[in-house]
Amino acid sequence: MARRSETISPTAHYTGYVWVRHGLSDPAFATGEGRVLHRLLRPLMAVSGAVGGPTLEGFLLARHRLIDDLLTDAIERHGITQVVEVAAGLSARGWRFTRRHPALTYVEADLPGMAERKRRTLRRASPAGPGHRVAELDVLDETALDRLVAGLDPAPGLVIVTEGLVNYFDEATVRAMWSRFARALRRFERGRYLSDLHLATADFAVRAFVQALSAFVRGRVHLHFADETAAREALLTAGFGRAVLHLPASTGLVRVVEAAP
């Protein structure tokens, strides 16, 4: 993924198709490109799975479902009723969650080209909940997120979600991004930040998988932090008051960040 690029990455098409295959999305979100990529990668993923290795589909589902679980907890146990998903791509999380929680305000934010494509997709899908909307946002703009959340009510709280985003950027960019997220959340009475994160593990199988993923997305996938302690320290330095890294049960390829201001 190039900085500020309007190009939809192969993983966006692939993941959109995976969510549909597993009942996490409306069929309108599946693209022809996603179907082709899934078919092309199926033999390779079958071989990897047969020898006990990771599969792209398996790790994508593991991180997606864990973020879903943490978001559900924030809504149902902590009463947060506003969500901004940054660089939402072809994810149907906003579509699903607003159907399940009609009182939820869910803003999917992305670059203009992707935002317009998402609006067209939603017009073909079954109706989302009344609180769902799509907005334009450049995540690298220093003040864009502040402007977006200024229109939300501080009292019901806010969850910011990123999935499949941060590891496409270098560490300095990610730290700056996290600082903007923490700053935006501080104006709300309750806040959460949820994201996937690849660590700079020494595990050969994981690093080989990430190299393969870099080739697949036609760009570098960055591994930022040596371990969970270093990642937590970076989140705290960025302005979060606490941070936890969760490990999805079925994969060691990725962590899911849960941070609060």
mmCIF file of C-alpha atoms in Angstrom:
data_model
loop_
_atom_site.group_PDB
_atom_site.id
_atom_site.type_symbol
_atom_site.label_atom_id
_atom_site.label_comp_id
_atom_site.label_asym_id
_atom_site.label_seq_id
_atom_site.Cartn_x
_atom_site.Cartn_y
_atom_site.Cartn_z
ATOM 1 C CA MET A 1 0.000 0.000 0.000
ATOM 2 C CA ALA A 2 1.504 3.312 -1.020
ATOM 3 C CA ARG A 3 1.161 6.303 1.261
ATOM 4 C CA ARG A 4 -2.085 8.143 0.432
ATOM 5 C CA SER A 5 -2.742 5.661 -2.388
ATOM 6 C CA GLU A 6 -6.280 5.314 -3.768
ATOM 7 C CA THR A 7 -5.392 1.860 -5.102
ATOM 8 C CA ILE A 8 -7.242 -1.003 -3.419
ATOM 9 C CA SER A 9 -4.671 -3.566 -2.307
ATOM 10 C CA PRO A 10 -4.990 -7.274 -3.146
ATOM 11 C CA THR A 11 -5.571 -8.041 0.534
ATOM 12 C CA ALA A 12 -8.635 -5.753 0.567
ATOM 13 C CA HIS A 13 -10.193 -7.791 -2.226
ATOM 14 C CA TYR A 14 -9.068 -11.079 -0.662
ATOM 15 C CA THR A 15 -10.317 -10.262 2.832
ATOM 16 C CA GLY A 16 -13.620 -8.946 1.491
ATOM 17 C CA TYR A 17 -14.164 -12.317 -0.163
ATOM 18 C CA VAL A 18 -13.072 -14.250 2.963
ATOM 19 C CA TRP A 19 -15.609 -12.395 5.121
ATOM 20 C CA VAL A 20 -18.389 -13.309 2.679
ATOM 21 C CA ARG A 21 -17.305 -16.973 2.563
ATOM 22 C CA HIS A 22 -17.529 -17.207 6.338
ATOM 23 C CA GLY A 23 -20.822 -15.421 6.838
ATOM 24 C CA LEU A 24 -19.255 -12.187 8.118
ATOM 25 C CA SER A 25 -20.446 -10.028 5.244
ATOM 26 C CA ASP A 26 -23.150 -9.483 2.661
ATOM 27 C CA PRO A 27 -22.475 -11.051 -0.785
ATOM 28 C CA ALA A 28 -22.362 -7.532 -2.240
ATOM 29 C CA PHE A 29 -18.945 -7.062 -0.601
ATOM 30 C CA ALA A 30 -17.314 -9.874 -2.618
ATOM 31 C CA THR A 31 -15.379 -8.703 -5.686
ATOM 32 C CA GLY A 32 -14.342 -10.603 -8.754
ATOM 33 C CA GLU A 33 -10.709 -9.863 -7.901
ATOM 34 C CA GLY A 34 -11.226 -11.367 -4.453
ATOM 35 C CA ARG A 35 -12.700 -14.570 -5.883
ATOM 36 C CA VAL A 36 -9.797 -14.964 -8.311
ATOM 37 C CA LEU A 37 -7.145 -14.333 -5.641
ATOM 38 C CA HIS A 38 -8.777 -16.800 -3.267
ATOM 39 C CA ARG A 39 -8.879 -19.467 -5.957
ATOM 40 C CA LEU A 40 -5.244 -18.848 -6.927
ATOM 41 C CA LEU A 41 -3.992 -19.037 -3.340
ATOM 42 C CA ARG A 42 -6.081 -22.040 -2.302
ATOM 43 C CA PRO A 43 -3.525 -24.741 -3.309
ATOM 44 C CA LEU A 44 -0.663 -22.960 -1.525
ATOM 45 C CA MET A 45 -2.735 -22.423 1.616
ATOM 46 C CA ALA A 46 -3.828 -26.068 1.568
ATOM 47 C CA VAL A 47 -0.196 -27.229 1.498
ATOM 48 C CA SER A 48 0.759 -24.873 4.345
ATOM 49 C CA GLY A 49 -2.171 -25.998 6.454
ATOM 50 C CA ALA A 50 -1.456 -29.676 5.793
ATOM 51 C CA VAL A 51 2.048 -29.361 7.279
ATOM 52 C CA GLY A 52 0.860 -27.367 10.275
ATOM 53 C CA GLY A 53 1.828 -23.967 8.886
ATOM 54 C CA PRO A 54 -0.176 -20.740 8.844
ATOM 55 C CA THR A 55 -2.753 -19.854 6.236
ATOM 56 C CA LEU A 56 -3.699 -16.350 5.168
ATOM 57 C CA GLU A 57 -7.404 -17.092 5.548
ATOM 58 C CA GLY A 58 -6.924 -18.544 9.033
ATOM 59 C CA PHE A 59 -4.994 -15.611 10.430
ATOM 60 C CA LEU A 60 -7.341 -13.066 8.841
ATOM 61 C CA LEU A 61 -10.342 -14.749 10.451
ATOM 62 C CA ALA A 62 -8.603 -15.023 13.828
ATOM 63 C CA ARG A 63 -7.786 -11.315 14.038
ATOM 64 C CA HIS A 64 -11.163 -10.236 12.624
ATOM 65 C CA ARG A 65 -13.151 -12.311 15.106
ATOM 66 C CA LEU A 66 -11.074 -11.200 18.081
ATOM 67 C CA ILE A 67 -11.518 -7.528 17.162
ATOM 68 C CA ASP A 68 -15.246 -8.275 16.857
ATOM 69 C CA ASP A 69 -15.251 -9.818 20.346
ATOM 70 C CA LEU A 70 -13.450 -6.840 21.891
ATOM 71 C CA LEU A 71 -15.749 -4.383 20.123
ATOM 72 C CA THR A 72 -18.794 -6.305 21.350
ATOM 73 C CA ASP A 73 -17.435 -6.097 24.893
ATOM 74 C CA ALA A 74 -16.912 -2.334 24.591
ATOM 75 C CA ILE A 75 -20.504 -1.904 23.402
ATOM 76 C CA GLU A 76 -22.362 -4.380 25.595
ATOM 77 C CA ARG A 77 -20.362 -4.244 28.826
ATOM 78 C CA HIS A 78 -18.959 -0.716 28.776
ATOM 79 C CA GLY A 79 -21.810 1.046 27.014
ATOM 80 C CA ILE A 80 -19.789 2.705 24.240
ATOM 81 C CA THR A 81 -22.135 3.480 21.355
ATOM 82 C CA GLN A 82 -19.905 5.215 18.780
ATOM 83 C CA VAL A 83 -17.287 3.611 16.512
ATOM 84 C CA VAL A 84 -14.930 5.026 13.895
ATOM 85 C CA GLU A 85 -13.232 2.380 11.742
ATOM 86 C CA VAL A 86 -10.245 3.944 9.983
ATOM 87 C CA ALA A 87 -9.258 2.584 6.557
ATOM 88 C CA ALA A 88 -12.232 0.210 6.694
ATOM 89 C CA GLY A 89 -11.739 -1.023 3.123
ATOM 90 C CA LEU A 90 -14.198 -3.777 2.186
ATOM 91 C CA SER A 91 -14.805 -4.868 5.772
ATOM 92 C CA ALA A 92 -18.481 -5.353 6.590
ATOM 93 C CA ARG A 93 -18.004 -4.885 10.340
ATOM 94 C CA GLY A 94 -19.921 -1.592 10.367
ATOM 95 C CA TRP A 95 -22.719 -3.158 8.314
ATOM 96 C CA ARG A 96 -22.941 -6.127 10.712
ATOM 97 C CA PHE A 97 -22.657 -4.215 13.981
ATOM 98 C CA THR A 98 -25.261 -1.583 13.127
ATOM 99 C CA ARG A 99 -27.707 -4.311 12.152
ATOM 100 C CA ARG A 100 -27.043 -6.036 15.481
ATOM 101 C CA HIS A 101 -26.992 -2.818 17.563
ATOM 102 C CA PRO A 102 -29.493 -0.339 16.042
ATOM 103 C CA ALA A 103 -28.534 2.415 18.526
ATOM 104 C CA LEU A 104 -24.870 2.287 17.436
ATOM 105 C CA THR A 105 -23.272 5.139 15.485
ATOM 106 C CA TYR A 106 -20.658 3.561 13.202
ATOM 107 C CA VAL A 107 -18.518 5.691 10.883
ATOM 108 C CA GLU A 108 -16.388 3.929 8.289
ATOM 109 C CA ALA A 109 -13.622 6.302 7.213
ATOM 110 C CA ASP A 110 -11.363 5.871 4.197
ATOM 111 C CA LEU A 111 -9.717 7.699 1.322
ATOM 112 C CA PRO A 112 -12.198 9.248 -1.152
ATOM 113 C CA GLY A 113 -11.946 6.540 -3.823
ATOM 114 C CA MET A 114 -12.439 3.706 -1.353
ATOM 115 C CA ALA A 115 -15.182 5.578 0.473
ATOM 116 C CA GLU A 116 -17.136 6.015 -2.742
ATOM 117 C CA ARG A 117 -16.670 2.351 -3.643
ATOM 118 C CA LYS A 118 -17.945 1.402 -0.172
ATOM 119 C CA ARG A 119 -21.047 3.546 -0.651
ATOM 120 C CA ARG A 120 -21.780 1.796 -3.962
ATOM 121 C CA THR A 121 -21.289 -1.597 -2.319
ATOM 122 C CA LEU A 122 -23.638 -0.712 0.526
ATOM 123 C CA ARG A 123 -26.339 0.333 -1.942
ATOM 124 C CA ARG A 124 -26.284 -3.237 -3.337
ATOM 125 C CA ALA A 125 -26.243 -4.910 0.096
ATOM 126 C CA SER A 126 -29.035 -5.561 2.572
ATOM 127 C CA PRO A 127 -29.677 -2.371 4.585
ATOM 128 C CA ALA A 128 -27.209 -1.504 7.350
ATOM 129 C CA GLY A 129 -28.435 -0.117 10.661
ATOM 130 C CA PRO A 130 -29.618 3.494 10.861
ATOM 131 C CA GLY A 131 -26.428 4.722 12.532
ATOM 132 C CA HIS A 132 -24.069 3.547 9.790
ATOM 133 C CA ARG A 133 -22.315 6.039 7.516
ATOM 134 C CA VAL A 134 -19.194 6.348 5.356
ATOM 135 C CA ALA A 135 -16.860 9.343 5.604
ATOM 136 C CA GLU A 136 -13.698 10.437 3.809
ATOM 137 C CA LEU A 137 -10.481 10.444 5.841
ATOM 138 C CA ASP A 138 -6.749 10.495 5.149
ATOM 139 C CA VAL A 139 -5.258 8.762 8.175
ATOM 140 C CA LEU A 140 -1.929 10.546 7.577
ATOM 141 C CA ASP A 141 -3.498 14.005 7.822
ATOM 142 C CA GLU A 142 -2.489 15.504 11.179
ATOM 143 C CA THR A 143 -5.922 16.910 12.025
ATOM 144 C CA ALA A 144 -8.393 14.925 9.871
ATOM 145 C CA LEU A 145 -9.424 12.524 12.648
ATOM 146 C CA ASP A 146 -9.914 15.381 15.115
ATOM 147 C CA ARG A 147 -12.241 17.068 12.641
ATOM 148 C CA LEU A 148 -14.163 13.861 12.041
ATOM 149 C CA VAL A 149 -14.771 13.022 15.713
ATOM 150 C CA ALA A 150 -15.614 16.641 16.583
ATOM 151 C CA GLY A 151 -19.106 15.898 15.310
ATOM 152 C CA LEU A 152 -19.609 13.012 17.763
ATOM 153 C CA ASP A 153 -21.039 13.186 21.285
ATOM 154 C CA PRO A 154 -18.365 12.835 24.029
ATOM 155 C CA ALA A 155 -20.779 11.211 26.502
ATOM 156 C CA PRO A 156 -21.441 7.816 24.814
ATOM 157 C CA GLY A 157 -17.725 7.159 24.311
ATOM 158 C CA LEU A 158 -15.847 6.096 21.191
ATOM 159 C CA VAL A 159 -14.005 3.066 19.827
ATOM 160 C CA ILE A 160 -11.438 3.595 17.067
ATOM 161 C CA VAL A 161 -10.734 0.469 15.006
ATOM 162 C CA THR A 162 -7.958 -0.203 12.521
ATOM 163 C CA GLU A 163 -7.514 -3.590 10.870
ATOM 164 C CA GLY A 164 -4.912 -4.441 8.278
ATOM 165 C CA LEU A 165 -3.486 -0.919 8.380
ATOM 166 C CA VAL A 166 -0.609 -0.207 10.757
ATOM 167 C CA ASN A 167 1.878 -2.780 9.466
ATOM 168 C CA TYR A 168 1.907 -1.107 6.053
ATOM 169 C CA PHE A 169 3.637 1.937 7.583
ATOM 170 C CA ASP A 170 7.051 2.440 9.158
ATOM 171 C CA GLU A 171 7.391 2.729 12.923
ATOM 172 C CA ALA A 172 7.668 6.519 13.053
ATOM 173 C CA THR A 173 4.447 6.869 11.058
ATOM 174 C CA VAL A 174 2.651 4.363 13.286
ATOM 175 C CA ARG A 175 3.767 6.121 16.477
ATOM 176 C CA ALA A 176 2.488 9.446 15.113
ATOM 177 C CA MET A 177 -0.768 7.800 14.068
ATOM 178 C CA TRP A 178 -1.233 6.282 17.540
ATOM 179 C CA SER A 179 -0.642 9.711 19.111
ATOM 180 C CA ARG A 180 -3.449 11.153 16.971
ATOM 181 C CA PHE A 181 -5.753 8.290 17.943
ATOM 182 C CA ALA A 182 -5.020 8.762 21.668
ATOM 183 C CA ARG A 183 -5.570 12.520 21.356
ATOM 184 C CA ALA A 184 -8.907 12.026 19.598
ATOM 185 C CA LEU A 185 -10.122 9.543 22.223
ATOM 186 C CA ARG A 186 -9.304 11.821 25.156
ATOM 187 C CA ARG A 187 -12.256 14.080 24.392
ATOM 188 C CA PHE A 188 -14.644 11.171 25.076
ATOM 189 C CA GLU A 189 -15.771 9.939 28.487
ATOM 190 C CA ARG A 190 -14.843 6.360 27.560
ATOM 191 C CA GLY A 191 -12.577 5.244 24.782
ATOM 192 C CA ARG A 192 -10.953 2.206 23.212
ATOM 193 C CA TYR A 193 -8.519 1.633 20.368
ATOM 194 C CA LEU A 194 -8.560 -1.801 18.698
ATOM 195 C CA SER A 195 -6.074 -2.919 16.063
ATOM 196 C CA ASP A 196 -4.114 -5.857 14.732
ATOM 197 C CA LEU A 197 -0.309 -5.726 15.000
ATOM 198 C CA HIS A 198 2.518 -7.923 13.720
ATOM 199 C CA LEU A 199 5.556 -8.052 16.018
ATOM 200 C CA ALA A 200 9.187 -8.368 14.891
ATOM 201 C CA THR A 201 9.375 -11.948 16.106
ATOM 202 C CA ALA A 202 12.449 -14.087 15.542
ATOM 203 C CA ASP A 203 10.220 -17.061 14.644
ATOM 204 C CA PHE A 204 11.307 -18.189 11.174
ATOM 205 C CA ALA A 205 7.875 -19.443 10.083
ATOM 206 C CA VAL A 206 6.221 -16.164 11.022
ATOM 207 C CA ARG A 207 8.857 -14.037 9.299
ATOM 208 C CA ALA A 208 8.649 -16.211 6.174
ATOM 209 C CA PHE A 209 4.884 -15.789 6.158
ATOM 210 C CA VAL A 210 5.189 -12.006 6.476
ATOM 211 C CA GLN A 211 7.650 -11.935 3.571
ATOM 212 C CA ALA A 212 5.151 -13.887 1.492
ATOM 213 C CA LEU A 213 2.416 -11.454 2.548
ATOM 214 C CA SER A 214 4.613 -8.516 1.471
ATOM 215 C CA ALA A 215 4.932 -10.051 -1.981
ATOM 216 C CA PHE A 216 1.188 -10.641 -2.122
ATOM 217 C CA VAL A 217 0.266 -7.041 -1.298
ATOM 218 C CA ARG A 218 3.043 -5.675 -3.561
ATOM 219 C CA GLY A 219 4.530 -3.631 -0.719
ATOM 220 C CA ARG A 220 6.493 -4.001 2.474
ATOM 221 C CA VAL A 221 4.770 -5.308 5.596
ATOM 222 C CA HIS A 222 6.618 -3.718 8.514
ATOM 223 C CA LEU A 223 7.417 -5.534 11.761
ATOM 224 C CA HIS A 224 7.747 -2.754 14.310
ATOM 225 C CA PHE A 225 8.401 -4.017 17.819
ATOM 226 C CA ALA A 226 10.554 -6.817 19.190
ATOM 227 C CA ASP A 227 7.959 -8.047 21.670
ATOM 228 C CA GLU A 228 4.720 -7.195 23.442
ATOM 229 C CA THR A 229 6.507 -5.110 26.085
ATOM 230 C CA ALA A 230 8.024 -2.827 23.448
ATOM 231 C CA ALA A 231 4.672 -2.459 21.703
ATOM 232 C CA ARG A 232 2.904 -1.583 24.966
ATOM 233 C CA GLU A 233 5.579 0.996 25.791
ATOM 234 C CA ALA A 234 5.094 2.601 22.362
ATOM 235 C CA LEU A 235 1.336 2.818 22.927
ATOM 236 C CA LEU A 236 1.815 4.375 26.375
ATOM 237 C CA THR A 237 4.339 6.846 24.959
ATOM 238 C CA ALA A 238 1.790 7.768 22.291
ATOM 239 C CA GLY A 239 -0.620 8.872 25.009
ATOM 240 C CA PHE A 240 -2.661 5.832 25.944
ATOM 241 C CA GLY A 241 -3.151 5.200 29.642
ATOM 242 C CA ARG A 242 -3.188 1.422 29.343
ATOM 243 C CA ALA A 243 -2.621 -1.132 26.602
ATOM 244 C CA VAL A 244 -3.083 -4.897 26.316
ATOM 245 C CA LEU A 245 -1.977 -7.157 23.464
ATOM 246 C CA HIS A 246 -4.235 -10.155 22.936
ATOM 247 C CA LEU A 247 -3.131 -13.320 21.148
ATOM 248 C CA PRO A 248 -5.807 -14.943 18.970
ATOM 249 C CA ALA A 249 -6.178 -18.562 20.043
ATOM 250 C CA SER A 250 -5.592 -20.124 16.637
ATOM 251 C CA THR A 251 -2.561 -18.192 15.363
ATOM 252 C CA GLY A 252 0.734 -16.779 16.561
ATOM 253 C CA LEU A 253 1.072 -14.513 13.531
ATOM 254 C CA VAL A 254 -0.637 -11.463 14.913
ATOM 255 C CA ARG A 255 -1.618 -9.665 18.108
ATOM 256 C CA VAL A 256 -4.712 -7.564 18.685
ATOM 257 C CA VAL A 257 -4.160 -4.280 20.502
ATOM 258 C CA GLU A 258 -6.698 -3.013 23.031
ATOM 259 C CA ALA A 259 -5.734 0.411 24.359
ATOM 260 C CA ALA A 260 -7.524 3.117 26.320
ATOM 261 C CA PRO A 261 -6.588 6.775 26.936
#
